[in-house]
Amino acid sequence: MTPPPCQRCGATENYYSAGLCARCHRFSPLTIDSCEDCYAWGATRTRKWLCQGCHAWRQRRPLGDCVACGRRVALDPNWGACRLCWRQADLVGTDDLAAAICHGHQLFFADLFRSRAGRATRPGPPGLRPGPTARFAATGAPPRKVLQWTIFDAMRTNTTTTPRPCTRCGQRPVKTAQSDFCYPCQPGGPGIAPPCLKCGSTSDYYTAGLCVRCHRFSPLTVDSCPDCHAWGTRRGNAWLCEGCRGWRRHHPDRADCVICARMSHVNANGLCRLCRKQALWLPSSTHADQAEHIWRWGHQLYFADMFTGLGVRAARAAAADQRRRQRPWPLPARCPIRHQQLVAFTLPRDLHAGNARGFPAPSDPGLAAYLDECVTEHAARHGWDSKVATRTRTGLHILLGLQDTPGAATNASDVATLSVIDGPVRPILDVLAAHGFLHDDRVPTIERWFTAKTTGLPDEMVTDLRWWFDVMRHGHTSPPRSIPRAARTIQAKLRWALPALQTWAVRGHEHLREITRDDVLAILPTSGTPRHTMLQGLRSIFRLLKAHKRVFVNPTARIPLGRGPGRIPLPTPVDDIREALCSEDTTRAAIAALVAFHALSSQQLRNLQLTDVHDGHLQAGDRTIPLAGPVRQRLGAYLDYRSARWPATANPHLFIHYRSANHTRPVQIEWLAHRLGLSTQALREDRILHEVHATRGDIRRLCDLFGLSVGGAERYTVVLDPPDLPTSDRHA
């Protein structure tokens, strides 16, 4: 089957998943590729597969067809050439574009034309630079010599050296390049070093008028940040940590801090970053309490970039905990309006156009502010990341701006349309449902599946099947009572019975009341699994319809069902098990250890909670399982990763992922198999088979160890070889 083209870029190759190719899907393994405009190798997804030069070229130039190569890319309006053709003419040293590309283009690596200072090399004004300009051609200037660009000069010697040591002490460098002595050793007595020419420091003089911190060849490689005194900064970042670099960009004003009185970059409250960080250590204190604590005990120092990565999540969790304690919970209730504005016709919303040109503002600003508060409350309770909360507020504002009835409940189908612009559908649904502003008009998947499967059957037969389907799905509270069944059970029963129902419909039967015992016996296969499953499906339908008096008799009664041929369990390859247990992915290793050592089922894995693991034991239902040593080791590594990755999540389940961490529901069974890399049932059967061979088929032990029934344990004991018989019995 040919995959469809990419929904974003239209590419017909390299299809990945969810209608996107490997270049457009955010989780594809493709991390580096060629630039879309100049084909330079080294572009990344963060710049939309553009190199630095083409990224800046696009920002200042319109799209059009290149006069040289004919591609539709960003063109310079002066001569109508793309950046690739312009670079080729610049490299050859001619103003004739056709002659420059007659032998093809000279490709290069991304960002090759960047200076050592880190700024992209930009050409001069038109007429003063080489290339295809009219003024350059008219002056008759000699063409440039053709040069071959190189990535690095391997044979060029480095002429820059470290300063010479003092000829007297041999330890400190000379004071200048023309001198042979340092200032303490200069003839005539020790001299006083001048202040640093760059920072003005009067201490730690090194050489050439610079101090140790400013000279590029000084032995100082690690020091403290001048703003927050955090240890671990380097010269490459001007001795500033990442936090202070961002603080200086967002707070360019310099003044005396109101607490520590240092001249530094301060925020709107007059606090420097060092004093502002004390709020993380004193989350429940006021501004006056923080100032008194700093004056009395000083500042809490830390290492540089300590609040990046996992430290950022810990800081955000502390800030969320502070907001949770300060905010009055719960919020005052607000209900959606009851009336609804009907529309003459409904047109599909073009969310891509709104994403490009902007969406209308919410018609009810009060409701928008209320839902923003609801998002803040929900995010604080469930430990959401600030990015998830921000995207949820944005999605709610889009929905409120597109409402036909301002103030009414939002349809779940309208929320689902946000997926085309990568909107957070599940968080928005959770917030709206928690505060009563969600109208769930979605059709369940099993309802659509039932309608599709029963299409083509007679109406009377579909009516009876619909009755059976509703009772199986929702149960029946009055006699004859029944409990709801799982969706998979309903699908399996109907799937087994569908061949018989379709055959009867072809033969002219309009109603299930017309089916007799002979019709059932005639349609059943002779033997094997098909006969067993078809009779099970038909018996489920007719038995329920007979109990509710929808049919007169049950034609499947007293037809022997027998025992279906079971599947013999087989062992799993040892290499696959070893690979899963030794995986660097802590989640995969923990899942594999629980299944390979203790044979937990998929349902037990997804329902495990954090409180079920304690004192080296696992509580799985009514069973208490002593955990093996390798399992405890892998579970400990996973719990460390879980607490570091989602420190404030409210999900009580043991196994979570980046989506389930935002709510309290368990993960899907399909996610467990996908993360494990093989079937959990196959790995569970392998562990049970190992125990069968170790105990020679002790059914009692199998039931106690794995919680199996006697019939379930007998399924595994059939793999044992029969015991050897005496010779006399063999001849007999």
XYZ file of C-alpha atoms in Angstrom:
732
model
C 0.000 0.000 0.000
C 1.421 3.395 -1.013
C 1.628 5.851 1.919
C -0.153 9.198 1.464
C 1.809 12.425 0.905
C 2.892 14.486 3.895
C 0.094 16.750 5.161
C 2.520 19.579 5.901
C 5.067 19.682 3.071
C 3.436 17.354 0.506
C 6.450 15.022 0.197
C 5.634 11.581 -1.214
C 8.682 9.854 0.240
C 10.125 9.234 3.709
C 6.655 8.797 5.245
C 6.951 8.452 9.041
C 3.693 8.548 11.037
C 0.435 10.458 11.620
C 0.352 11.747 8.040
C 3.788 13.403 8.276
C 7.162 12.615 6.743
C 10.400 12.172 8.673
C 11.363 15.836 8.158
C 8.067 17.223 9.483
C 7.340 14.824 12.363
C 8.745 16.234 15.584
C 9.645 12.818 17.029
C 11.258 11.234 13.969
C 14.852 9.980 14.347
C 15.986 12.393 11.611
C 18.067 15.008 13.456
C 20.275 16.461 10.675
C 19.679 16.885 6.956
C 20.400 19.240 4.067
C 19.076 22.813 3.821
C 15.887 23.186 1.798
C 17.145 26.259 -0.113
C 20.908 25.832 -0.659
C 21.237 22.046 -0.020
C 24.021 22.663 2.528
C 24.445 19.673 4.794
C 24.005 20.306 8.505
C 20.549 21.881 8.847
C 18.441 20.886 11.850
C 14.727 20.758 12.634
C 14.910 23.689 15.072
C 15.380 26.114 12.149
C 12.858 24.324 9.937
C 15.623 22.583 7.978
C 17.293 25.859 6.970
C 20.913 26.872 7.506
C 21.663 30.161 9.235
C 22.309 31.984 5.953
C 19.101 30.838 4.244
C 17.120 31.534 7.405
C 18.211 35.182 7.340
C 17.890 35.311 3.535
C 14.216 34.292 3.723
C 13.377 36.904 6.341
C 14.343 39.836 4.105
C 13.464 38.620 0.607
C 10.239 37.614 -1.169
C 9.526 34.308 -2.872
C 9.860 33.908 -6.627
C 11.327 31.850 -9.472
C 15.112 32.094 -9.737
C 16.261 33.398 -13.147
C 19.205 30.962 -13.131
C 18.035 27.639 -11.688
C 14.255 28.143 -11.972
C 13.505 27.072 -8.381
C 10.817 28.871 -6.406
C 12.696 30.164 -3.381
C 13.502 33.489 -1.725
C 15.102 35.848 -4.274
C 17.084 39.046 -4.062
C 14.895 41.720 -5.722
C 17.878 43.410 -7.429
C 18.811 40.573 -9.800
C 16.212 37.825 -9.132
C 18.680 35.128 -8.056
C 18.463 32.725 -5.158
C 21.143 32.468 -2.490
C 22.623 29.269 -3.971
C 23.170 30.856 -7.396
C 24.443 34.077 -5.813
C 26.977 32.113 -3.759
C 28.144 30.310 -6.890
C 28.702 33.603 -8.721
C 30.487 35.002 -5.676
C 32.713 31.921 -5.523
C 33.611 32.041 -9.248
C 33.982 35.855 -9.249
C 31.703 36.694 -12.146
C 28.474 38.574 -12.729
C 27.177 36.111 -15.328
C 24.809 33.760 -13.508
C 24.474 31.387 -16.461
C 28.251 30.985 -16.736
C 28.575 30.558 -12.983
C 26.223 27.567 -12.846
C 26.936 26.049 -16.238
C 28.847 23.196 -14.572
C 26.469 22.868 -11.633
C 26.588 24.326 -8.144
C 29.406 24.055 -5.603
C 27.732 22.724 -2.458
C 29.096 23.299 1.026
C 28.393 22.587 4.667
C 25.827 24.614 6.594
C 27.081 27.827 8.228
C 30.450 27.533 6.458
C 30.445 31.256 5.599
C 30.363 32.468 9.190
C 33.111 34.544 10.743
C 35.103 33.537 13.812
C 33.210 36.100 15.866
C 30.057 34.080 15.267
C 28.305 36.562 12.970
C 27.263 35.586 9.475
C 29.375 37.163 6.761
C 27.126 39.588 4.920
C 27.958 41.055 1.499
C 28.447 44.776 1.181
C 26.083 47.217 -0.562
C 25.255 46.609 -4.234
C 28.028 47.712 -6.581
C 30.834 47.266 -4.023
C 30.731 43.501 -3.748
C 31.611 40.831 -6.273
C 28.743 39.072 -7.865
C 26.053 39.641 -10.471
C 25.470 43.408 -10.117
C 25.181 45.906 -12.979
C 27.639 48.389 -11.452
C 30.309 45.714 -10.971
C 29.960 44.662 -14.611
C 30.097 48.246 -15.869
C 33.300 49.194 -14.039
C 35.247 46.500 -15.841
C 36.996 45.472 -12.643
C 39.232 42.424 -13.010
C 37.551 39.171 -12.010
C 38.421 37.653 -8.717
C 40.721 34.701 -8.529
C 38.781 31.482 -8.162
C 39.347 30.062 -4.703
C 38.436 26.632 -3.367
C 36.818 26.925 0.031
C 38.137 24.564 2.708
C 36.581 23.488 5.957
C 39.841 23.765 7.916
C 43.557 24.331 7.217
C 45.270 21.210 8.462
C 48.837 22.244 7.471
C 48.722 25.862 8.667
C 50.795 26.432 11.793
C 49.331 28.277 14.753
C 51.215 31.561 15.145
C 49.341 32.544 18.344
C 51.198 31.430 21.461
C 50.873 31.880 25.196
C 52.889 34.715 26.787
C 56.533 34.130 27.712
C 57.330 33.482 31.366
C 59.331 35.957 33.394
C 63.099 35.441 33.040
C 63.627 35.954 36.772
C 60.871 33.993 38.555
C 59.850 31.758 35.664
C 56.286 31.529 37.003
C 54.388 34.688 36.101
C 54.141 35.896 32.478
C 55.958 38.996 31.293
C 54.139 42.272 31.785
C 54.206 43.116 28.044
C 55.387 41.441 24.887
C 58.453 43.724 24.727
C 59.519 43.104 28.340
C 61.380 40.184 29.898
C 60.101 40.619 33.447
C 56.804 40.658 35.300
C 55.836 43.608 37.498
C 56.954 42.061 40.837
C 60.334 41.086 39.325
C 61.115 44.133 37.219
C 64.446 45.853 37.886
C 64.344 48.656 40.421
C 61.894 46.976 42.747
C 58.436 45.485 42.420
C 56.158 47.602 40.288
C 52.450 48.201 40.631
C 50.432 46.596 37.849
C 48.011 48.899 36.034
C 44.267 48.210 35.987
C 42.863 45.865 33.361
C 42.185 47.587 30.069
C 38.950 45.613 29.539
C 37.232 45.295 32.927
C 39.214 47.795 35.054
C 40.208 45.236 37.691
C 43.198 46.240 39.842
C 43.981 42.673 40.928
C 45.065 39.472 39.186
C 47.084 41.229 36.490
C 48.272 38.764 33.838
C 49.959 40.344 30.797
C 49.478 42.810 27.924
C 47.369 45.104 30.109
C 44.731 42.417 30.866
C 43.830 40.498 33.998
C 43.521 36.760 34.380
C 39.802 36.775 33.639
C 40.067 38.851 30.454
C 43.197 37.407 28.818
C 42.284 34.624 26.411
C 45.413 32.556 27.152
C 45.388 32.771 30.929
C 45.340 29.470 32.831
C 42.036 30.415 34.462
C 39.373 28.115 32.970
C 36.629 28.062 35.646
C 35.553 30.871 37.965
C 32.480 32.316 39.655
C 29.765 34.382 37.999
C 30.187 38.147 38.662
C 26.426 38.649 39.130
C 25.276 35.693 41.267
C 28.690 34.317 42.376
C 27.758 30.841 41.136
C 30.840 28.663 40.664
C 31.441 26.986 37.322
C 31.380 29.747 34.678
C 33.811 29.912 31.762
C 35.432 32.545 29.596
C 33.388 31.583 26.531
C 30.267 33.107 28.138
C 32.031 36.191 29.514
C 32.190 34.443 32.912
C 28.392 34.586 33.195
C 26.146 31.606 33.959
C 23.228 30.928 31.638
C 20.722 32.288 34.140
C 22.488 35.635 34.505
C 22.914 35.938 30.733
C 19.154 35.636 30.290
C 18.561 37.923 33.283
C 20.706 40.637 31.685
C 18.816 40.352 28.390
C 15.404 40.712 30.033
C 16.502 43.290 32.657
C 18.998 45.666 31.004
C 18.648 48.381 33.676
C 21.432 48.621 36.255
C 20.791 49.943 39.744
C 21.457 49.206 43.402
C 19.554 46.146 44.629
C 17.056 47.064 47.368
C 18.233 44.143 49.535
C 21.950 43.557 48.987
C 22.691 47.113 47.682
C 24.966 45.757 44.908
C 25.109 47.562 41.576
C 23.618 44.966 39.275
C 20.876 44.300 36.753
C 17.578 44.503 38.647
C 13.969 43.672 37.797
C 10.869 45.839 38.192
C 10.880 45.237 41.981
C 14.486 46.400 42.302
C 15.874 42.917 43.043
C 18.973 41.371 41.504
C 18.911 37.768 40.357
C 20.795 36.506 43.425
C 18.237 37.991 45.835
C 15.367 36.914 43.580
C 16.562 33.301 43.709
C 16.151 33.214 47.480
C 12.389 32.915 46.900
C 13.015 29.311 45.843
C 14.487 28.517 49.256
C 11.846 30.537 51.152
C 8.664 29.852 49.142
C 6.147 30.799 51.846
C 7.797 34.039 53.028
C 6.995 37.632 52.130
C 9.350 40.230 50.660
C 10.138 41.644 54.091
C 10.868 38.186 55.504
C 13.218 37.437 52.608
C 15.091 40.706 53.135
C 15.452 40.057 56.876
C 16.656 36.512 56.234
C 19.291 37.720 53.723
C 20.540 40.487 56.044
C 20.869 38.016 58.893
C 22.107 34.828 57.236
C 23.372 35.911 53.805
C 22.698 34.333 50.441
C 22.424 30.662 49.528
C 25.004 30.162 46.768
C 24.954 27.356 44.196
C 26.809 26.007 41.208
C 26.480 27.582 37.764
C 23.601 26.396 35.567
C 22.167 24.449 38.471
C 18.659 25.565 37.518
C 18.801 24.193 33.959
C 17.497 20.783 32.870
C 16.146 18.885 35.851
C 16.844 21.864 38.110
C 14.357 23.937 36.118
C 11.678 21.339 36.715
C 12.409 21.324 40.439
C 12.232 25.129 40.543
C 8.961 25.132 38.603
C 7.565 22.490 40.926
C 8.493 24.644 43.944
C 6.897 27.699 42.314
C 3.761 25.690 41.499
C 3.611 24.496 45.099
C 3.868 28.093 46.292
C 1.042 29.194 43.989
C -1.033 26.222 45.143
C -0.767 27.304 48.776
C -1.377 31.004 48.129
C -4.378 30.603 45.787
C -7.803 30.132 47.391
C -9.151 26.727 46.276
C -11.576 26.010 44.847
C -12.535 28.727 42.379
C -16.063 30.133 42.504
C -18.318 28.019 40.313
C -19.589 29.363 37.036
C -22.052 27.602 34.757
C -22.400 27.827 30.985
C -25.440 29.564 29.553
C -28.406 27.359 28.632
C -29.576 28.941 25.382
C -27.851 28.256 22.088
C -27.627 30.344 18.940
C -28.575 28.180 15.973
C -26.808 28.692 12.643
C -28.243 28.324 9.162
C -25.388 26.135 7.949
C -22.028 24.977 9.225
C -18.781 25.523 7.354
C -15.530 23.804 8.267
C -13.091 26.040 10.087
C -9.776 26.691 8.326
C -7.539 26.666 11.375
C -4.393 26.855 9.267
C -5.514 30.234 7.929
C -6.277 31.416 11.435
C -2.902 30.212 12.608
C -1.260 32.276 9.875
C -3.396 35.459 10.089
C -4.601 35.333 13.682
C -7.786 34.146 15.407
C -10.607 36.388 16.634
C -10.529 37.441 20.264
C -12.922 35.709 22.733
C -16.394 37.233 22.637
C -16.728 36.866 26.428
C -13.556 38.233 28.115
C -14.935 37.329 31.543
C -15.272 33.664 30.578
C -11.784 33.710 29.076
C -10.333 35.069 32.334
C -12.279 32.473 34.332
C -11.024 29.604 32.181
C -7.474 30.935 32.498
C -7.856 30.644 36.254
C -9.262 27.148 35.797
C -6.204 26.168 33.752
C -3.909 27.543 36.462
C -5.770 25.585 39.133
C -5.830 22.374 37.082
C -2.143 22.723 36.196
C -1.193 23.240 39.840
C -3.198 20.213 40.961
C -1.835 17.890 38.282
C 1.747 19.167 38.086
C 1.604 20.466 34.527
C 4.605 22.031 32.885
C 4.292 25.755 32.185
C 4.466 25.047 28.437
C 1.439 22.730 28.615
C -0.534 25.295 30.621
C 0.333 28.083 28.169
C -0.658 26.027 25.125
C -3.905 25.044 26.869
C -4.819 28.687 27.503
C -4.050 29.513 23.879
C -6.263 26.687 22.639
C -9.127 27.784 24.919
C -8.911 31.357 23.616
C -9.100 30.041 20.034
C -12.213 28.002 20.862
C -13.883 30.912 22.658
C -13.225 33.178 19.678
C -14.840 30.680 17.276
C -17.958 30.020 19.387
C -21.339 30.649 17.771
C -22.901 31.120 21.216
C -20.560 33.033 23.563
C -20.629 31.618 27.075
C -22.046 28.214 26.103
C -20.426 24.842 26.682
C -17.820 23.849 24.111
C -18.406 20.797 21.943
C -15.795 18.069 22.227
C -15.785 17.712 18.446
C -14.718 21.372 18.143
C -11.860 20.751 20.554
C -10.734 17.764 18.487
C -10.283 19.991 15.422
C -7.373 21.734 17.175
C -5.239 18.683 16.440
C -4.674 19.947 12.867
C -2.597 22.836 14.294
C -0.974 20.669 17.005
C -3.250 21.972 19.743
C -3.328 20.244 23.173
C -6.646 18.427 22.756
C -6.516 16.173 25.841
C -5.546 18.910 28.375
C -8.276 21.204 27.050
C -10.861 18.436 27.338
C -9.768 17.728 30.912
C -10.067 21.376 31.962
C -13.468 21.895 30.331
C -14.861 18.637 31.718
C -13.593 19.380 35.243
C -15.430 22.725 35.338
C -18.627 21.797 33.480
C -17.965 23.601 30.185
C -17.713 20.513 27.962
C -20.494 19.087 25.827
C -19.293 15.661 24.768
C -20.871 15.161 21.348
C -18.292 12.654 20.165
C -19.464 9.302 18.862
C -17.619 6.462 20.630
C -15.350 4.405 18.426
C -17.213 1.198 19.169
C -20.482 2.818 18.035
C -18.973 3.677 14.660
C -17.490 0.195 14.461
C -20.875 -1.454 15.140
C -22.597 0.687 12.520
C -19.975 -0.166 9.924
C -20.118 -3.904 10.636
C -23.926 -4.173 10.526
C -24.298 -2.189 7.297
C -26.016 -4.348 4.679
C -28.000 -6.522 7.117
C -31.843 -6.375 7.186
C -33.371 -3.635 9.330
C -35.174 -6.052 11.681
C -31.983 -8.003 12.232
C -30.026 -4.786 12.887
C -32.683 -3.696 15.425
C -32.214 -6.899 17.442
C -28.445 -6.639 17.183
C -28.628 -3.028 18.390
C -30.624 -4.198 21.428
C -28.004 -6.845 22.171
C -25.223 -4.290 21.655
C -26.746 -1.710 24.048
C -27.339 -4.275 26.791
C -23.828 -5.699 26.427
C -22.283 -2.228 26.493
C -24.338 -0.539 29.240
C -25.759 -3.496 31.152
C -29.336 -3.949 32.366
C -30.451 -2.985 35.873
C -33.910 -4.569 35.863
C -34.582 -8.316 35.462
C -33.048 -9.965 33.574
C -30.059 -8.103 34.975
C -26.613 -8.068 33.374
C -23.383 -6.192 33.864
C -21.615 -4.135 31.169
C -19.027 -5.987 29.131
C -15.705 -4.718 27.887
C -15.527 -3.260 24.391
C -13.099 -5.954 23.269
C -15.493 -8.686 24.401
C -18.386 -7.151 22.460
C -16.284 -6.779 19.326
C -15.036 -10.350 19.532
C -18.545 -11.840 19.969
C -20.006 -9.885 17.065
C -16.993 -10.542 14.836
C -17.357 -14.295 15.404
C -21.086 -14.247 14.623
C -20.995 -11.910 11.603
C -20.247 -14.599 8.941
C -23.361 -16.530 9.955
C -25.532 -13.393 10.113
C -24.405 -12.232 6.678
C -25.008 -15.677 5.186
C -28.551 -15.800 6.600
C -29.235 -12.319 5.222
C -28.150 -13.450 1.751
C -30.432 -16.493 1.980
C -33.436 -14.230 2.604
C -33.864 -14.253 6.390
C -35.176 -10.857 7.518
C -35.410 -11.478 11.280
C -33.510 -13.475 13.853
C -36.823 -15.076 14.908
C -36.727 -17.062 11.673
C -33.475 -18.833 12.588
C -33.912 -22.451 13.658
C -31.603 -25.062 15.083
C -31.117 -26.585 11.640
C -30.009 -23.205 10.278
C -27.412 -22.949 13.009
C -26.117 -26.481 12.460
C -25.943 -25.891 8.719
C -23.891 -22.723 9.052
C -21.443 -23.972 11.689
C -18.020 -25.172 10.487
C -17.290 -28.836 10.977
C -14.660 -28.506 13.738
C -11.749 -26.515 15.070
C -11.481 -22.968 16.266
C -13.913 -21.477 13.661
C -16.754 -23.713 14.901
C -15.995 -22.937 18.539
C -15.828 -19.147 18.114
C -18.861 -18.861 15.800
C -21.037 -20.848 18.192
C -19.855 -18.667 21.091
C -20.827 -15.470 19.262
C -24.250 -16.776 18.169
C -24.979 -18.169 21.623
C -24.230 -14.804 23.252
C -26.658 -13.027 20.888
C -29.540 -15.503 21.033
C -29.239 -16.126 24.766
C -29.606 -12.401 25.565
C -32.425 -11.868 23.034
C -34.322 -14.879 24.442
C -33.945 -13.522 28.002
C -35.399 -10.166 26.914
C -38.146 -11.884 24.844
C -36.911 -10.529 21.544
C -36.959 -14.051 20.025
C -39.174 -17.024 20.826
C -36.514 -19.728 21.187
C -32.776 -19.941 21.441
C -31.668 -22.027 18.429
C -28.157 -22.464 19.854
C -29.408 -24.217 23.012
C -28.229 -27.794 23.641
C -25.659 -27.627 20.838
C -22.459 -28.953 22.400
C -19.848 -26.237 22.503
C -16.954 -28.346 23.670
C -13.542 -27.040 24.428
C -11.808 -25.095 21.730
C -8.334 -26.048 20.592
C -5.973 -23.933 22.656
C -2.750 -22.360 21.519
C 0.378 -23.997 22.839
C 2.576 -21.333 24.503
C 6.078 -20.975 23.088
C 9.243 -19.533 24.664
C 10.613 -16.109 23.715
C 14.124 -15.802 22.213
C 16.683 -15.253 24.955
C 18.420 -12.460 23.030
C 15.235 -10.385 22.952
C 14.745 -10.801 26.706
C 18.368 -9.944 27.464
C 18.197 -6.857 25.260
C 15.067 -5.592 27.019
C 16.482 -6.228 30.514
C 19.811 -4.525 29.733
C 18.281 -1.584 27.884
C 19.486 1.936 28.707
C 15.836 3.001 28.749
C 14.946 2.707 32.436
C 11.228 2.418 31.680
C 11.724 -0.469 29.269
C 14.103 -2.245 31.640
C 11.646 -1.937 34.555
C 8.713 -3.283 32.507
C 10.817 -6.158 31.181
C 12.043 -7.041 34.683
C 8.533 -7.159 36.186
C 7.255 -9.399 33.384
C 10.351 -11.599 32.962
C 10.783 -12.299 36.690
C 7.236 -12.163 38.070
C 5.054 -12.710 34.950
C 2.760 -9.709 35.473
C 0.044 -9.262 32.864
C -0.485 -6.093 30.851
C -3.578 -5.204 32.864
C -1.657 -5.564 36.121
C 1.201 -3.421 34.790
C -1.012 -0.513 33.710
C -2.943 -0.539 37.010
C 0.140 -0.616 39.280
C 0.378 2.414 41.531
C 3.283 3.941 43.408
C 1.903 2.751 46.743
C 1.955 -0.865 45.527
C 5.772 -0.947 45.735
C 7.046 -0.860 49.306
C 9.620 -2.654 51.486
C 10.897 -4.737 48.576
C 7.436 -6.168 47.875
C 4.857 -5.605 45.153
C 1.130 -5.627 45.854
C -0.607 -6.948 42.714
C -4.286 -7.279 43.565
C -4.612 -9.716 46.473
C -1.091 -11.107 45.950
C 2.057 -9.850 47.693
C 5.114 -10.577 45.544
C 8.665 -10.379 46.993
C 10.654 -8.540 44.350
C 13.816 -10.119 42.998
C 17.123 -8.266 43.288
C 17.414 -7.316 39.581
C 13.804 -6.110 39.623
C 14.400 -3.886 42.637
C 17.480 -2.416 40.997
C 15.663 -1.560 37.760
C 12.585 -0.262 39.578
C 14.803 2.015 41.659
C 16.413 3.450 38.536
C 13.001 3.999 36.939
C 11.579 5.697 40.050
C 14.567 8.054 40.141
C 13.963 8.919 36.489
C 10.218 9.335 37.078
C 10.647 11.700 40.032
C 13.242 13.759 38.153
C 11.274 13.899 34.889
C 7.827 14.626 36.397
C 8.421 15.882 39.955
C 4.968 17.443 40.421
C 2.691 15.018 38.541
C -0.501 13.948 40.270
C -0.788 10.629 38.398
C -0.626 7.876 41.055
C 0.209 5.070 38.620
C 3.677 3.571 38.503
C 4.208 3.755 34.736
C 3.468 7.064 33.020
C 4.652 8.930 29.943
C 4.739 12.542 28.823
C 0.993 12.606 28.102
C -0.377 10.573 30.998
C 1.704 12.704 33.410
C -0.843 15.488 32.832
C -3.826 13.451 34.056
C -4.570 10.624 36.498
C -5.586 7.836 34.096
C -3.402 4.757 33.461
C -1.419 4.221 30.292
C -2.754 2.187 27.387
C -1.860 -1.476 26.992
C -0.558 -0.722 23.498
C 1.953 1.727 24.984
C 3.391 -1.001 27.210
C 3.999 -3.308 24.250
C 5.439 -0.465 22.182
C 7.811 0.617 24.954
C 8.840 -2.961 25.736
C 9.570 -3.747 22.106
C 7.880 -7.170 22.234
C 4.610 -8.696 23.386
C 4.104 -8.632 27.147
C 1.983 -11.791 26.901
C 4.799 -13.635 25.107
C 7.289 -12.601 27.801
C 4.845 -13.612 30.529
C 4.324 -17.027 28.919
C 8.082 -17.508 28.696
C 8.424 -16.964 32.461
C 5.571 -19.368 33.251
C 7.029 -22.011 30.923
C 10.368 -21.697 32.716
C 8.623 -22.364 36.021
C 6.738 -25.323 34.510
C 10.003 -26.963 33.475
C 11.633 -26.145 36.832
C 8.800 -27.670 38.874
C 7.910 -30.490 36.409
C 4.372 -29.144 36.041
C 3.420 -28.429 39.672
C -0.010 -26.845 39.101
C -0.400 -25.747 42.716
C 2.849 -23.801 42.588
C 1.914 -22.173 39.279
C -1.375 -20.999 40.741
C 0.307 -19.586 43.850
C 3.147 -17.854 42.010
C 1.275 -16.306 39.105
C -2.369 -16.161 40.255
C -3.572 -18.616 37.611
C -6.647 -20.759 37.775
C -6.349 -24.539 37.559
C -7.552 -24.509 33.950
C -5.120 -21.750 33.061
C -2.224 -23.618 34.659
C -3.088 -26.818 32.783
C -2.638 -24.937 29.521
C 1.064 -24.567 30.266
C 1.681 -28.080 31.548
C 0.890 -29.661 28.164
C 4.321 -28.610 26.913
C 6.023 -31.145 29.199
C 7.253 -34.394 27.693
C 5.295 -37.417 28.844
C 7.091 -39.495 31.520
C 9.041 -42.531 30.363
C 7.058 -45.754 30.585
C 8.519 -49.092 31.782
C 9.626 -51.515 29.100
C 6.979 -54.070 30.040
C 4.249 -51.461 29.674
C 5.577 -50.424 26.269
C 5.405 -54.010 24.911
C 2.044 -54.548 26.488
